[in-house]
PDB file of N, CA and C in Angstrom:
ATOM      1  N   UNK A 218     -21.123  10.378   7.669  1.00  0.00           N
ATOM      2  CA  UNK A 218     -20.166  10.662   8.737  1.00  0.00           C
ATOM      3  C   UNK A 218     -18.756  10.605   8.138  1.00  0.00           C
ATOM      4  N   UNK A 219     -18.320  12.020   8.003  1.00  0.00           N
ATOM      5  CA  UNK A 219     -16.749  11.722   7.273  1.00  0.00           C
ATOM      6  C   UNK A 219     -15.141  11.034   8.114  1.00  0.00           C
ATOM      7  N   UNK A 220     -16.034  10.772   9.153  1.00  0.00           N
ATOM      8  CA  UNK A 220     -15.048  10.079  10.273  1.00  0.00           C
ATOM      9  C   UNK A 220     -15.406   8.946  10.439  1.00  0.00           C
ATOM     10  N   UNK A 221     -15.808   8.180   9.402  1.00  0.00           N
ATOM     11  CA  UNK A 221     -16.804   6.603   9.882  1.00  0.00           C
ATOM     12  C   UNK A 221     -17.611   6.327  10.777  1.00  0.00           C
ATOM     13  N   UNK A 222     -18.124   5.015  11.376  1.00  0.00           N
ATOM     14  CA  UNK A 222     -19.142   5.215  11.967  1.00  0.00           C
ATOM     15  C   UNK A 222     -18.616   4.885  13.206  1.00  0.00           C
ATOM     16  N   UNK A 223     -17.194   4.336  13.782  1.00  0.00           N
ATOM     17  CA  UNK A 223     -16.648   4.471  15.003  1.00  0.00           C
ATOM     18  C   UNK A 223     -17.513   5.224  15.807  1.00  0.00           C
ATOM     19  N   UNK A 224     -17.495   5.492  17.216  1.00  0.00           N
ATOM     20  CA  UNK A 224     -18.097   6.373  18.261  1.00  0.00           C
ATOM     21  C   UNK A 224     -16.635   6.761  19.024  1.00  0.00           C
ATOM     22  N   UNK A 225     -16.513   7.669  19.784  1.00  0.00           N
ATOM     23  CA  UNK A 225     -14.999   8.092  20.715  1.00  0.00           C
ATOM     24  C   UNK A 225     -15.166   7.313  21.772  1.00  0.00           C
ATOM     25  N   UNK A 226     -16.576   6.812  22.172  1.00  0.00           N
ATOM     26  CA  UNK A 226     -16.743   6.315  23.077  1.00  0.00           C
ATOM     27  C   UNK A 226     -15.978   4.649  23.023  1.00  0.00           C
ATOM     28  N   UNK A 227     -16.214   4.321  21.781  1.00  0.00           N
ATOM     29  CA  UNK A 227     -15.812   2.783  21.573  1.00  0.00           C
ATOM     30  C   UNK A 227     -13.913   3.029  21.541  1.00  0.00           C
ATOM     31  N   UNK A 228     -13.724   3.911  20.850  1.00  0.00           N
ATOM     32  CA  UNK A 228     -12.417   3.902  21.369  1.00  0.00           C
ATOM     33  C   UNK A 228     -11.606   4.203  22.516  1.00  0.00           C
ATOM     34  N   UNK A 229     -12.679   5.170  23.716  1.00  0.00           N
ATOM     35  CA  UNK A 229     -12.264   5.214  24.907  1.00  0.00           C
ATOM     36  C   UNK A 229     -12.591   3.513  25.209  1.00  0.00           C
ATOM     37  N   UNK A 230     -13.390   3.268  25.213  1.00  0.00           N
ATOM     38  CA  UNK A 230     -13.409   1.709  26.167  1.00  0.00           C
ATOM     39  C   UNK A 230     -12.612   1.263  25.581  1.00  0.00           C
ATOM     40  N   UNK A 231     -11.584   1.297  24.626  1.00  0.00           N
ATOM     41  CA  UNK A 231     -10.021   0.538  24.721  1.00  0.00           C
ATOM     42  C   UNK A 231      -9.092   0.747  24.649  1.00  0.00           C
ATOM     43  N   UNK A 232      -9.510   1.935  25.732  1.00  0.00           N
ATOM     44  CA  UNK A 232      -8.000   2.901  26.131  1.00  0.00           C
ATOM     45  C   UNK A 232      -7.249   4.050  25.718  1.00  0.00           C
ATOM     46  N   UNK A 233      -8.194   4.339  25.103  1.00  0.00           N
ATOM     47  CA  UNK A 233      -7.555   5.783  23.932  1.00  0.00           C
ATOM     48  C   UNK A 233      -8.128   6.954  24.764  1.00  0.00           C
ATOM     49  N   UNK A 234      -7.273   8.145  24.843  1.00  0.00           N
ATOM     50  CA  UNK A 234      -7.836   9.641  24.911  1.00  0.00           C
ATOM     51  C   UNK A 234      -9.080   9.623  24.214  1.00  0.00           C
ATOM     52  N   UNK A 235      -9.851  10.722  24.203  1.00  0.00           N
ATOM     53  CA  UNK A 235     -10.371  11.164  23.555  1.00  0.00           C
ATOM     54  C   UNK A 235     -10.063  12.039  22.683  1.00  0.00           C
ATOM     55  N   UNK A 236      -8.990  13.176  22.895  1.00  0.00           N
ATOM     56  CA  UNK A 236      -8.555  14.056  22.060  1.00  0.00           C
ATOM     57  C   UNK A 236      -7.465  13.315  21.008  1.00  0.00           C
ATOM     58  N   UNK A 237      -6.554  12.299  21.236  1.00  0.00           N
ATOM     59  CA  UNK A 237      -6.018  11.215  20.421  1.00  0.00           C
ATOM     60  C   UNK A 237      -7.169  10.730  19.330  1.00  0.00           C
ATOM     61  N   UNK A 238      -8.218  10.505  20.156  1.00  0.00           N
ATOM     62  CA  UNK A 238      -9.550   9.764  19.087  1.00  0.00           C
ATOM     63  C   UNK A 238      -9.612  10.689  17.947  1.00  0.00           C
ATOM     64  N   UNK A 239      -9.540  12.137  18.409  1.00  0.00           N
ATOM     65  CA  UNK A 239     -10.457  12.839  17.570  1.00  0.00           C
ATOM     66  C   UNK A 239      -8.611  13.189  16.361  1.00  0.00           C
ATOM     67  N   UNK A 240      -8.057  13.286  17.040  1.00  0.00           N
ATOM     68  CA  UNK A 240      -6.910  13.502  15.962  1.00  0.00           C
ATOM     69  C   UNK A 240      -6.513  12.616  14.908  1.00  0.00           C
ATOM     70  N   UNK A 241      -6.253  11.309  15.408  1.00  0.00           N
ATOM     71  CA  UNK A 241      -5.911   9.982  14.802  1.00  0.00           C
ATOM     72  C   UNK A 241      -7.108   9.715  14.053  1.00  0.00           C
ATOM     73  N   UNK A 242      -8.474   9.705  13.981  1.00  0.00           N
ATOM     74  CA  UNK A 242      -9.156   9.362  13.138  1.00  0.00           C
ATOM     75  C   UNK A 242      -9.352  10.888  11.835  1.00  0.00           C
ATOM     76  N   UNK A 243      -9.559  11.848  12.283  1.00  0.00           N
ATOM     77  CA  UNK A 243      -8.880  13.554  11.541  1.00  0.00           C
ATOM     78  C   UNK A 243      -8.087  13.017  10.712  1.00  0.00           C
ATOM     79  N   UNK A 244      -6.169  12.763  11.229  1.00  0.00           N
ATOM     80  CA  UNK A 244      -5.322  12.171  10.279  1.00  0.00           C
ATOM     81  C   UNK A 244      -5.701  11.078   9.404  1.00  0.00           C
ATOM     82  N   UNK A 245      -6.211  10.115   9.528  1.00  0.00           N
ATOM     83  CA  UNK A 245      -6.465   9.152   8.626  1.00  0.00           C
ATOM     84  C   UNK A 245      -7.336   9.447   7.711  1.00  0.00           C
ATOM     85  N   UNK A 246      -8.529   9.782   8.165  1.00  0.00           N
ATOM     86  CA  UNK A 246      -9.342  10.592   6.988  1.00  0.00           C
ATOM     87  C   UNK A 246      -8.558  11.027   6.204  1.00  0.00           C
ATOM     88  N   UNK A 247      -7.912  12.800   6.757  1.00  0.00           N
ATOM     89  CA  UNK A 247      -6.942  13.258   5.550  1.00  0.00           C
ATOM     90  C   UNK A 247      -5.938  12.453   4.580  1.00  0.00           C
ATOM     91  N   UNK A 248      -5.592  11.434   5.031  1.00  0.00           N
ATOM     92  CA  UNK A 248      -4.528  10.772   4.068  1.00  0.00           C
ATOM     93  C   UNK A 248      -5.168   9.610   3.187  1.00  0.00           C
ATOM     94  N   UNK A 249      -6.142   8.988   3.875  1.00  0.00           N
ATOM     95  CA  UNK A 249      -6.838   8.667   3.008  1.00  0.00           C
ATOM     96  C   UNK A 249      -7.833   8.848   1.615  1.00  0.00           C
ATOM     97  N   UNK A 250      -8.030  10.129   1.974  1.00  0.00           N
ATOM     98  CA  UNK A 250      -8.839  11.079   1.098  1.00  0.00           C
ATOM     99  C   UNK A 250      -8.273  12.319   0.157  1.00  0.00           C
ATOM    100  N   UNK A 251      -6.963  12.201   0.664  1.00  0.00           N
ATOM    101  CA  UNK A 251      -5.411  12.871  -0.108  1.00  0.00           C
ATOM    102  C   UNK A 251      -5.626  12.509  -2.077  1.00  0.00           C
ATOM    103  N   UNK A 252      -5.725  13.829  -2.593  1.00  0.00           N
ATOM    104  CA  UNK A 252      -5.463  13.561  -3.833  1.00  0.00           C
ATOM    105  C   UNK A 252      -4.664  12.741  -4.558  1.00  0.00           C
ATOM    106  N   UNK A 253      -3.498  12.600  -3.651  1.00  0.00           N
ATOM    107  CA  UNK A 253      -2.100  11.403  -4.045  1.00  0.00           C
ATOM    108  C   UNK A 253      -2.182  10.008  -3.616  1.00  0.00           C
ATOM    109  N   UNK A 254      -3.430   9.910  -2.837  1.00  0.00           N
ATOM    110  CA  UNK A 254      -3.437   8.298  -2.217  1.00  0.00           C
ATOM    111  C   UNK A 254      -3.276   7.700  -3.178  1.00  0.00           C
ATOM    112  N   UNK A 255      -2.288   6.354  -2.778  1.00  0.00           N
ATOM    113  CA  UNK A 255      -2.319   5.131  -3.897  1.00  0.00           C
ATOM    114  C   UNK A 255      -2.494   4.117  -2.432  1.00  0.00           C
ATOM    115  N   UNK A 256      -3.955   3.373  -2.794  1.00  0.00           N
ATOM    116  CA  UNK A 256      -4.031   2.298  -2.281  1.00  0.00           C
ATOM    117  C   UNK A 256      -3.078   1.209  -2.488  1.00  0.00           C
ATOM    118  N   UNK A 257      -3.630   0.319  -1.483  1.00  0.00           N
ATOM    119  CA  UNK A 257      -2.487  -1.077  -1.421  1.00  0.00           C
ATOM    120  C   UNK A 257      -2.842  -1.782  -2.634  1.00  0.00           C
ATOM    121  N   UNK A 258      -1.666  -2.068  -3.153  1.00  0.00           N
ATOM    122  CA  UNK A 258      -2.041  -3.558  -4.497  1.00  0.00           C
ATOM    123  C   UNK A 258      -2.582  -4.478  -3.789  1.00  0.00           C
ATOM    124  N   UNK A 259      -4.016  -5.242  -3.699  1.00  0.00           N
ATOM    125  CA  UNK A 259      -4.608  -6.007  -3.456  1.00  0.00           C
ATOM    126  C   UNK A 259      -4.563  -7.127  -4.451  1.00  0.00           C
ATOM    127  N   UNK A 260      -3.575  -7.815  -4.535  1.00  0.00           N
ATOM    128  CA  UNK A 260      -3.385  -8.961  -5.441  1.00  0.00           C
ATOM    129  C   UNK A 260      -2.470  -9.785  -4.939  1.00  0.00           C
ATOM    130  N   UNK A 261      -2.303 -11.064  -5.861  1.00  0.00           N
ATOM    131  CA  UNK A 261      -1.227 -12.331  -4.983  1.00  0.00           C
ATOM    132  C   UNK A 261       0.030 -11.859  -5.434  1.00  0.00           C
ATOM    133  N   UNK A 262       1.033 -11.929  -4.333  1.00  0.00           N
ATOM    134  CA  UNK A 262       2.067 -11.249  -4.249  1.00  0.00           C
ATOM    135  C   UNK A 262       2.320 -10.042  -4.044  1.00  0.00           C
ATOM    136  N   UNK A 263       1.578  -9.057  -3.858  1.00  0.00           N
ATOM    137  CA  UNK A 263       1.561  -7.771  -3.287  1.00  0.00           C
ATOM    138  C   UNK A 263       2.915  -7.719  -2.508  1.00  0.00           C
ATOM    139  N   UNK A 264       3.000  -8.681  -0.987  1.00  0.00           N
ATOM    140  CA  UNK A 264       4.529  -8.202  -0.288  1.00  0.00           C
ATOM    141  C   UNK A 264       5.353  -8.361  -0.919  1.00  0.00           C
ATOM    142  N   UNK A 265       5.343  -9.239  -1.893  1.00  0.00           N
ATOM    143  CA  UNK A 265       7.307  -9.789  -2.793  1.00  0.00           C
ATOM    144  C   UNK A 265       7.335  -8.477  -3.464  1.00  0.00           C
ATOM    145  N   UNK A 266       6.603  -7.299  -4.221  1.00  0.00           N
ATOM    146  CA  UNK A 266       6.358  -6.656  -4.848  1.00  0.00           C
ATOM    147  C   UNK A 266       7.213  -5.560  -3.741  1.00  0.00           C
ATOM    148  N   UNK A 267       6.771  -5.450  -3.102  1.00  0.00           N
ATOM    149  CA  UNK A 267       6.846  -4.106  -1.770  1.00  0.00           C
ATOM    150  C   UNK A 267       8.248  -4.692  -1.834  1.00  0.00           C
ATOM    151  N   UNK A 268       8.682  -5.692  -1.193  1.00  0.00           N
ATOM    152  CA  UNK A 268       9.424  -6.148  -0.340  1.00  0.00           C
ATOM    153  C   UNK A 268      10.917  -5.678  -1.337  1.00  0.00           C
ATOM    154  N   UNK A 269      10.849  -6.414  -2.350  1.00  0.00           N
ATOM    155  CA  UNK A 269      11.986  -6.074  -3.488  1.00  0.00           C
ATOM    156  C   UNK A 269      12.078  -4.222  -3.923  1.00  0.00           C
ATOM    157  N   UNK A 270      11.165  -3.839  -3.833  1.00  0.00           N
ATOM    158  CA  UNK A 270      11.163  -2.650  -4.514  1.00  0.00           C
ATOM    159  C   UNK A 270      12.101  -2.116  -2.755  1.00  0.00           C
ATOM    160  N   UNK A 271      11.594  -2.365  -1.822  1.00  0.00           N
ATOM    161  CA  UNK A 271      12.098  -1.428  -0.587  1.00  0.00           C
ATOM    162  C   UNK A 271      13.512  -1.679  -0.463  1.00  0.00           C
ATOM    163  N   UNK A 272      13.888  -3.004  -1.038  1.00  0.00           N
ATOM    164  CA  UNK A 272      15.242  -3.484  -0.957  1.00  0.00           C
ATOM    165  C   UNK A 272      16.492  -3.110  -1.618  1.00  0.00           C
ATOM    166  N   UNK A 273      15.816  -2.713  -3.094  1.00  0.00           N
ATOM    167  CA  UNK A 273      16.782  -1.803  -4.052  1.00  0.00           C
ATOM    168  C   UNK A 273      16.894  -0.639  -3.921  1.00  0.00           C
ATOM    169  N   UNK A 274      15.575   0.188  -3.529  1.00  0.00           N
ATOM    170  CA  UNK A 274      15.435   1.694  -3.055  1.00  0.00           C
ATOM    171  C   UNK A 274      16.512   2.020  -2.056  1.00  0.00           C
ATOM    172  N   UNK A 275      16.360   0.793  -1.128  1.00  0.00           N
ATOM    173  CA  UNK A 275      17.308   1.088   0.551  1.00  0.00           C
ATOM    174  C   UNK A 275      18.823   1.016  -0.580  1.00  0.00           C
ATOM    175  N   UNK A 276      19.255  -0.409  -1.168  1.00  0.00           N
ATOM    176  CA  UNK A 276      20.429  -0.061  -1.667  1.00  0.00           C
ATOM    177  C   UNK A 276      20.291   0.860  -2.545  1.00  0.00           C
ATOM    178  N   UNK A 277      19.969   1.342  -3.514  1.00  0.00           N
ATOM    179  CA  UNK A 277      20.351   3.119  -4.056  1.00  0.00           C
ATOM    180  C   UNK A 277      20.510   4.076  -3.144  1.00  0.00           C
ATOM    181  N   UNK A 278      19.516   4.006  -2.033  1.00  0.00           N
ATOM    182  CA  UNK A 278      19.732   5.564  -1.159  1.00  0.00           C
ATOM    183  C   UNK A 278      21.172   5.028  -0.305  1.00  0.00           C
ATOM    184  N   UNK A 279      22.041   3.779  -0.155  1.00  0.00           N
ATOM    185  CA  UNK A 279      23.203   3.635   0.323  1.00  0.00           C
ATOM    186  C   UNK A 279      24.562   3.605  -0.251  1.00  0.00           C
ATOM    187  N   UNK A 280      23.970   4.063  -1.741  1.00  0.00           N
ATOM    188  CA  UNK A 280      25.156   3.539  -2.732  1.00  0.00           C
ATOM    189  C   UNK A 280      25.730   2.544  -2.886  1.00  0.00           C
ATOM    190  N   UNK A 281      24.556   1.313  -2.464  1.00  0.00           N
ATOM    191  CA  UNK A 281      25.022  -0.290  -3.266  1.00  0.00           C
ATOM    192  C   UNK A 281      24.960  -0.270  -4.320  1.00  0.00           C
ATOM    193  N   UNK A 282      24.234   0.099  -4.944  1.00  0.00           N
ATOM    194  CA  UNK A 282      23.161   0.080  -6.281  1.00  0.00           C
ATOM    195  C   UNK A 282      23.342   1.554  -7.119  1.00  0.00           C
ATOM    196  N   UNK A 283      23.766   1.681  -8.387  1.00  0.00           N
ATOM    197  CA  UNK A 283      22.535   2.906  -8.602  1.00  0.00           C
ATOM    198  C   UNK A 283      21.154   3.345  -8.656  1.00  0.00           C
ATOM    199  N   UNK A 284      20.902   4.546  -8.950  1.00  0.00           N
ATOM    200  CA  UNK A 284      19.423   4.163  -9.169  1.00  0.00           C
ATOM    201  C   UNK A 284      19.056   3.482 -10.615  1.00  0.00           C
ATOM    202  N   UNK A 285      19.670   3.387 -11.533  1.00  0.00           N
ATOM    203  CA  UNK A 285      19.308   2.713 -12.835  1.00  0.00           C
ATOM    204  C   UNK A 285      19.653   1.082 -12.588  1.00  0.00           C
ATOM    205  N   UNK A 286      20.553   1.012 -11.679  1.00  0.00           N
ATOM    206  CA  UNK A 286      20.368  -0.883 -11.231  1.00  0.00           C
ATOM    207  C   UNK A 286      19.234  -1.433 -10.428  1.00  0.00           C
ATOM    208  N   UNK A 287      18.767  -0.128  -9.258  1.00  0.00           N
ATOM    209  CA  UNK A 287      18.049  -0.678  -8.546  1.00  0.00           C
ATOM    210  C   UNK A 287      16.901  -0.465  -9.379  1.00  0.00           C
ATOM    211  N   UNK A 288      16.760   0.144 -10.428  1.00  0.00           N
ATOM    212  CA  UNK A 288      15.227   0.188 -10.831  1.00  0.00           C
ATOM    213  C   UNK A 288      14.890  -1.134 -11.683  1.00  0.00           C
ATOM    214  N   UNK A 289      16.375  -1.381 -12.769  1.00  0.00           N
ATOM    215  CA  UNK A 289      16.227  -2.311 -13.349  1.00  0.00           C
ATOM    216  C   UNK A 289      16.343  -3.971 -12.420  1.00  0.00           C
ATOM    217  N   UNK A 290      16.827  -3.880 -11.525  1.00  0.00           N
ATOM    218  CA  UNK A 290      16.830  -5.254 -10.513  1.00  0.00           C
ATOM    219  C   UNK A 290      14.866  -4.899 -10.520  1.00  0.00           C
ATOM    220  N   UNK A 291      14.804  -4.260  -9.862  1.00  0.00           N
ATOM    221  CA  UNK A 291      13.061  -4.263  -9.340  1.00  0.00           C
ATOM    222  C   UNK A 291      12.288  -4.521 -10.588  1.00  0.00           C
ATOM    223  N   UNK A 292      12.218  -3.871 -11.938  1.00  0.00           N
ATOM    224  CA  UNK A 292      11.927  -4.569 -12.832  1.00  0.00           C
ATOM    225  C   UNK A 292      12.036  -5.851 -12.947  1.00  0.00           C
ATOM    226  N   UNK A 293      13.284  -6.468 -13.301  1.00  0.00           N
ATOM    227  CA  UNK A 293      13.007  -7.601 -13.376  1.00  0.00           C
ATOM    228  C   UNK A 293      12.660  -8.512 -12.397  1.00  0.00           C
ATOM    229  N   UNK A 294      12.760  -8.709 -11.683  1.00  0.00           N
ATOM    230  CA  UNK A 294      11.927  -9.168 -10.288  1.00  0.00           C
ATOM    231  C   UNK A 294      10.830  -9.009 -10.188  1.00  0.00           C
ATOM    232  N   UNK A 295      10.475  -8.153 -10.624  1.00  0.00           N
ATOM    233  CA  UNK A 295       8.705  -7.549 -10.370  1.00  0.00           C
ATOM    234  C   UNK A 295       8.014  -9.167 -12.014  1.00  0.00           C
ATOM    235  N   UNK A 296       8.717  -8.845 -12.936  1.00  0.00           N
ATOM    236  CA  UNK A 296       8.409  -9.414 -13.607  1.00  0.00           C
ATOM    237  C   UNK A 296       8.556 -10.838 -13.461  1.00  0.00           C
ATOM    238  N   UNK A 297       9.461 -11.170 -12.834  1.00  0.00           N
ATOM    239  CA  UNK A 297       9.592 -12.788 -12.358  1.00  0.00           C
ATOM    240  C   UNK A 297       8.576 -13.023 -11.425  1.00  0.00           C
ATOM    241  N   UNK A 298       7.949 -11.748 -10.286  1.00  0.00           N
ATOM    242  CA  UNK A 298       6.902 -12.394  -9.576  1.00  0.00           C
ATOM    243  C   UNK A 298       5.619 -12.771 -10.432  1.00  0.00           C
ATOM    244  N   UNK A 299       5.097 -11.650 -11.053  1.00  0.00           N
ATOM    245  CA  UNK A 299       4.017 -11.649 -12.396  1.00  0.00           C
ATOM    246  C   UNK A 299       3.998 -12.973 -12.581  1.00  0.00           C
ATOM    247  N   UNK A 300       4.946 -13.378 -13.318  1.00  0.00           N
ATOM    248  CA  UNK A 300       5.326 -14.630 -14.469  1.00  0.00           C
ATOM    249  C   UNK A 300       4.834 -15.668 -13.570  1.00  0.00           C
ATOM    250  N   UNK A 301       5.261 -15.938 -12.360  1.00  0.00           N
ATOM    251  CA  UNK A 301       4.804 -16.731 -11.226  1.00  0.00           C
ATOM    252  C   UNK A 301       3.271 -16.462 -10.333  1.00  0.00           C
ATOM    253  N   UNK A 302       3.202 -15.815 -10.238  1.00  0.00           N
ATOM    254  CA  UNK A 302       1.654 -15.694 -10.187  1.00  0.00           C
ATOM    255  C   UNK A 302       0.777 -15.842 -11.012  1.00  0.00           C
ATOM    256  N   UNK A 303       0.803 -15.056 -12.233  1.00  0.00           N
ATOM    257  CA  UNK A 303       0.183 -15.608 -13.583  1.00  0.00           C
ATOM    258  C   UNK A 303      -0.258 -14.100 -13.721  1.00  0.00           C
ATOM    259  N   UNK A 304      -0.085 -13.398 -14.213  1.00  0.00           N
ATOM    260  CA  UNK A 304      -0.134 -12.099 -15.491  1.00  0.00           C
ATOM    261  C   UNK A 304      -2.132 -11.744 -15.294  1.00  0.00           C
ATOM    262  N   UNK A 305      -2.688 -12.539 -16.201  1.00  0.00           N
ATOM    263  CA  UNK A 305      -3.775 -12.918 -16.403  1.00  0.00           C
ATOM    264  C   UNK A 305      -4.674 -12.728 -14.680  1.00  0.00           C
ATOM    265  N   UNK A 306      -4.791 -13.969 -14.254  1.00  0.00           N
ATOM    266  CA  UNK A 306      -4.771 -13.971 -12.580  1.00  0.00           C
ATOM    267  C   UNK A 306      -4.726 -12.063 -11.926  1.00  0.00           C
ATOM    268  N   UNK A 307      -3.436 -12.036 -11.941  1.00  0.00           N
ATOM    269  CA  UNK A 307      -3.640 -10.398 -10.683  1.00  0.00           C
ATOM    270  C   UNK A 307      -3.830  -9.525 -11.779  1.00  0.00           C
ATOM    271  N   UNK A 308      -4.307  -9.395 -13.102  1.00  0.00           N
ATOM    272  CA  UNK A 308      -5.160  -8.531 -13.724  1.00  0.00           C
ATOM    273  C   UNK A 308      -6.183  -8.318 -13.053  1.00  0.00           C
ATOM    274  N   UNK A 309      -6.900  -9.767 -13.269  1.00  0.00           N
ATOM    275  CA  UNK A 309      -8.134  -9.770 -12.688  1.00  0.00           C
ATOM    276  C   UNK A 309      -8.294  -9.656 -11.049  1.00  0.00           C
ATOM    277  N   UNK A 310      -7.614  -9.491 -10.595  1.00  0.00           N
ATOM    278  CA  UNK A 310      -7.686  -9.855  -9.146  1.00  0.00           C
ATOM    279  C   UNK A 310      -7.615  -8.286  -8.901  1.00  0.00           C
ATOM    280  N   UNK A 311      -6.340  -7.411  -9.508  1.00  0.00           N
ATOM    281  CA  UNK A 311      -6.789  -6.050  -9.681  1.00  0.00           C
ATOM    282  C   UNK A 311      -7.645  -5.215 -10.114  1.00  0.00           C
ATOM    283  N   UNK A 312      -8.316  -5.559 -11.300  1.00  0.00           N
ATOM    284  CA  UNK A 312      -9.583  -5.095 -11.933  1.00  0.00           C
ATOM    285  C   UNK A 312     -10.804  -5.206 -10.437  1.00  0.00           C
ATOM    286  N   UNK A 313     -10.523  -6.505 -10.162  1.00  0.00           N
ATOM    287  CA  UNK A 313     -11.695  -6.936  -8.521  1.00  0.00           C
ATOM    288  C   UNK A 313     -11.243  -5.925  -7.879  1.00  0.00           C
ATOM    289  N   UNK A 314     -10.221  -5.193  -7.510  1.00  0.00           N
ATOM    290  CA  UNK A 314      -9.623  -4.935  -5.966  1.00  0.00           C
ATOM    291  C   UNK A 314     -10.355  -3.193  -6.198  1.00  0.00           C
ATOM    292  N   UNK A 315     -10.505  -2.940  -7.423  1.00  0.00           N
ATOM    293  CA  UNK A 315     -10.853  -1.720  -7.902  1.00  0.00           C
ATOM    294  C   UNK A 315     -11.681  -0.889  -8.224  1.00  0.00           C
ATOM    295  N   UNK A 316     -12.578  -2.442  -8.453  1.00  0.00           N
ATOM    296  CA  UNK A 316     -13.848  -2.343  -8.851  1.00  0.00           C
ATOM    297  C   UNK A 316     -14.215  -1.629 -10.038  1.00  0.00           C
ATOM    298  N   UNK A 317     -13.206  -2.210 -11.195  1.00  0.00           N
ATOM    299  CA  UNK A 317     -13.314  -2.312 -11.986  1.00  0.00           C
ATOM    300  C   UNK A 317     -14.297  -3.564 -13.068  1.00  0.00           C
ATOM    301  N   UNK A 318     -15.638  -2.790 -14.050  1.00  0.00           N
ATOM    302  CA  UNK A 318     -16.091  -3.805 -14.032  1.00  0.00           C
ATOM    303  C   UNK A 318     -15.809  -4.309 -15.689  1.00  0.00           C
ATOM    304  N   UNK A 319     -15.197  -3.560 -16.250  1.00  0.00           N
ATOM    305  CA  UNK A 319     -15.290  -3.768 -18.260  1.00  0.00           C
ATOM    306  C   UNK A 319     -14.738  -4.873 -18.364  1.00  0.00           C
TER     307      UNK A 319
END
């Protein structure tokens, strides 16, 4: 079933259209199944990761930052979270998330 195993029915009993059902689960499929998907980093610290990167991006697209500060701020930050989580650790925790088995 390329729409999972949901029923329209289970999503009418909690309030949804039906024609919403059939679109909203349509869209997700497609983006999920999008040649460009990049899943979520499933590892410790994942939000500090997001969170900093959205923070320098927002200041470059406002002209706080350039983009060569905000990339290098997010670098190093990214690397101070690593260092604090442990390197080693969300390797493996990524290799798991990936199902990666070597």
């Amino acid at each position: 079933e390329p729409l999972g195993e949901a029923k329209i029915e289970d999503y009418v009993a909690a309030g949804w259209h039906p024609d919403d059902v059939a679109e909203y689960t349509q869209a997700y499929y497609d983006n999920f199944t999008a040649p460009t998907i990049l899943t979520y980093l499933r590892i410790e610290g994942a939000p500090e990761y997001w969170d900093i990167m959205d923070k320098n991006l927002s200041a470059a697209m406002s002209a706080q930052k350039t983009a060569q500060e905000a990339l290098s701020d997010t670098a190093a930050t990214w690397e101070e979270i690593t260092d604090r989580q442990g390197r080693d650790k969300q390797l493996k925790q990524y290799q798991e998330a990936i199902g990666y088995g070597g």
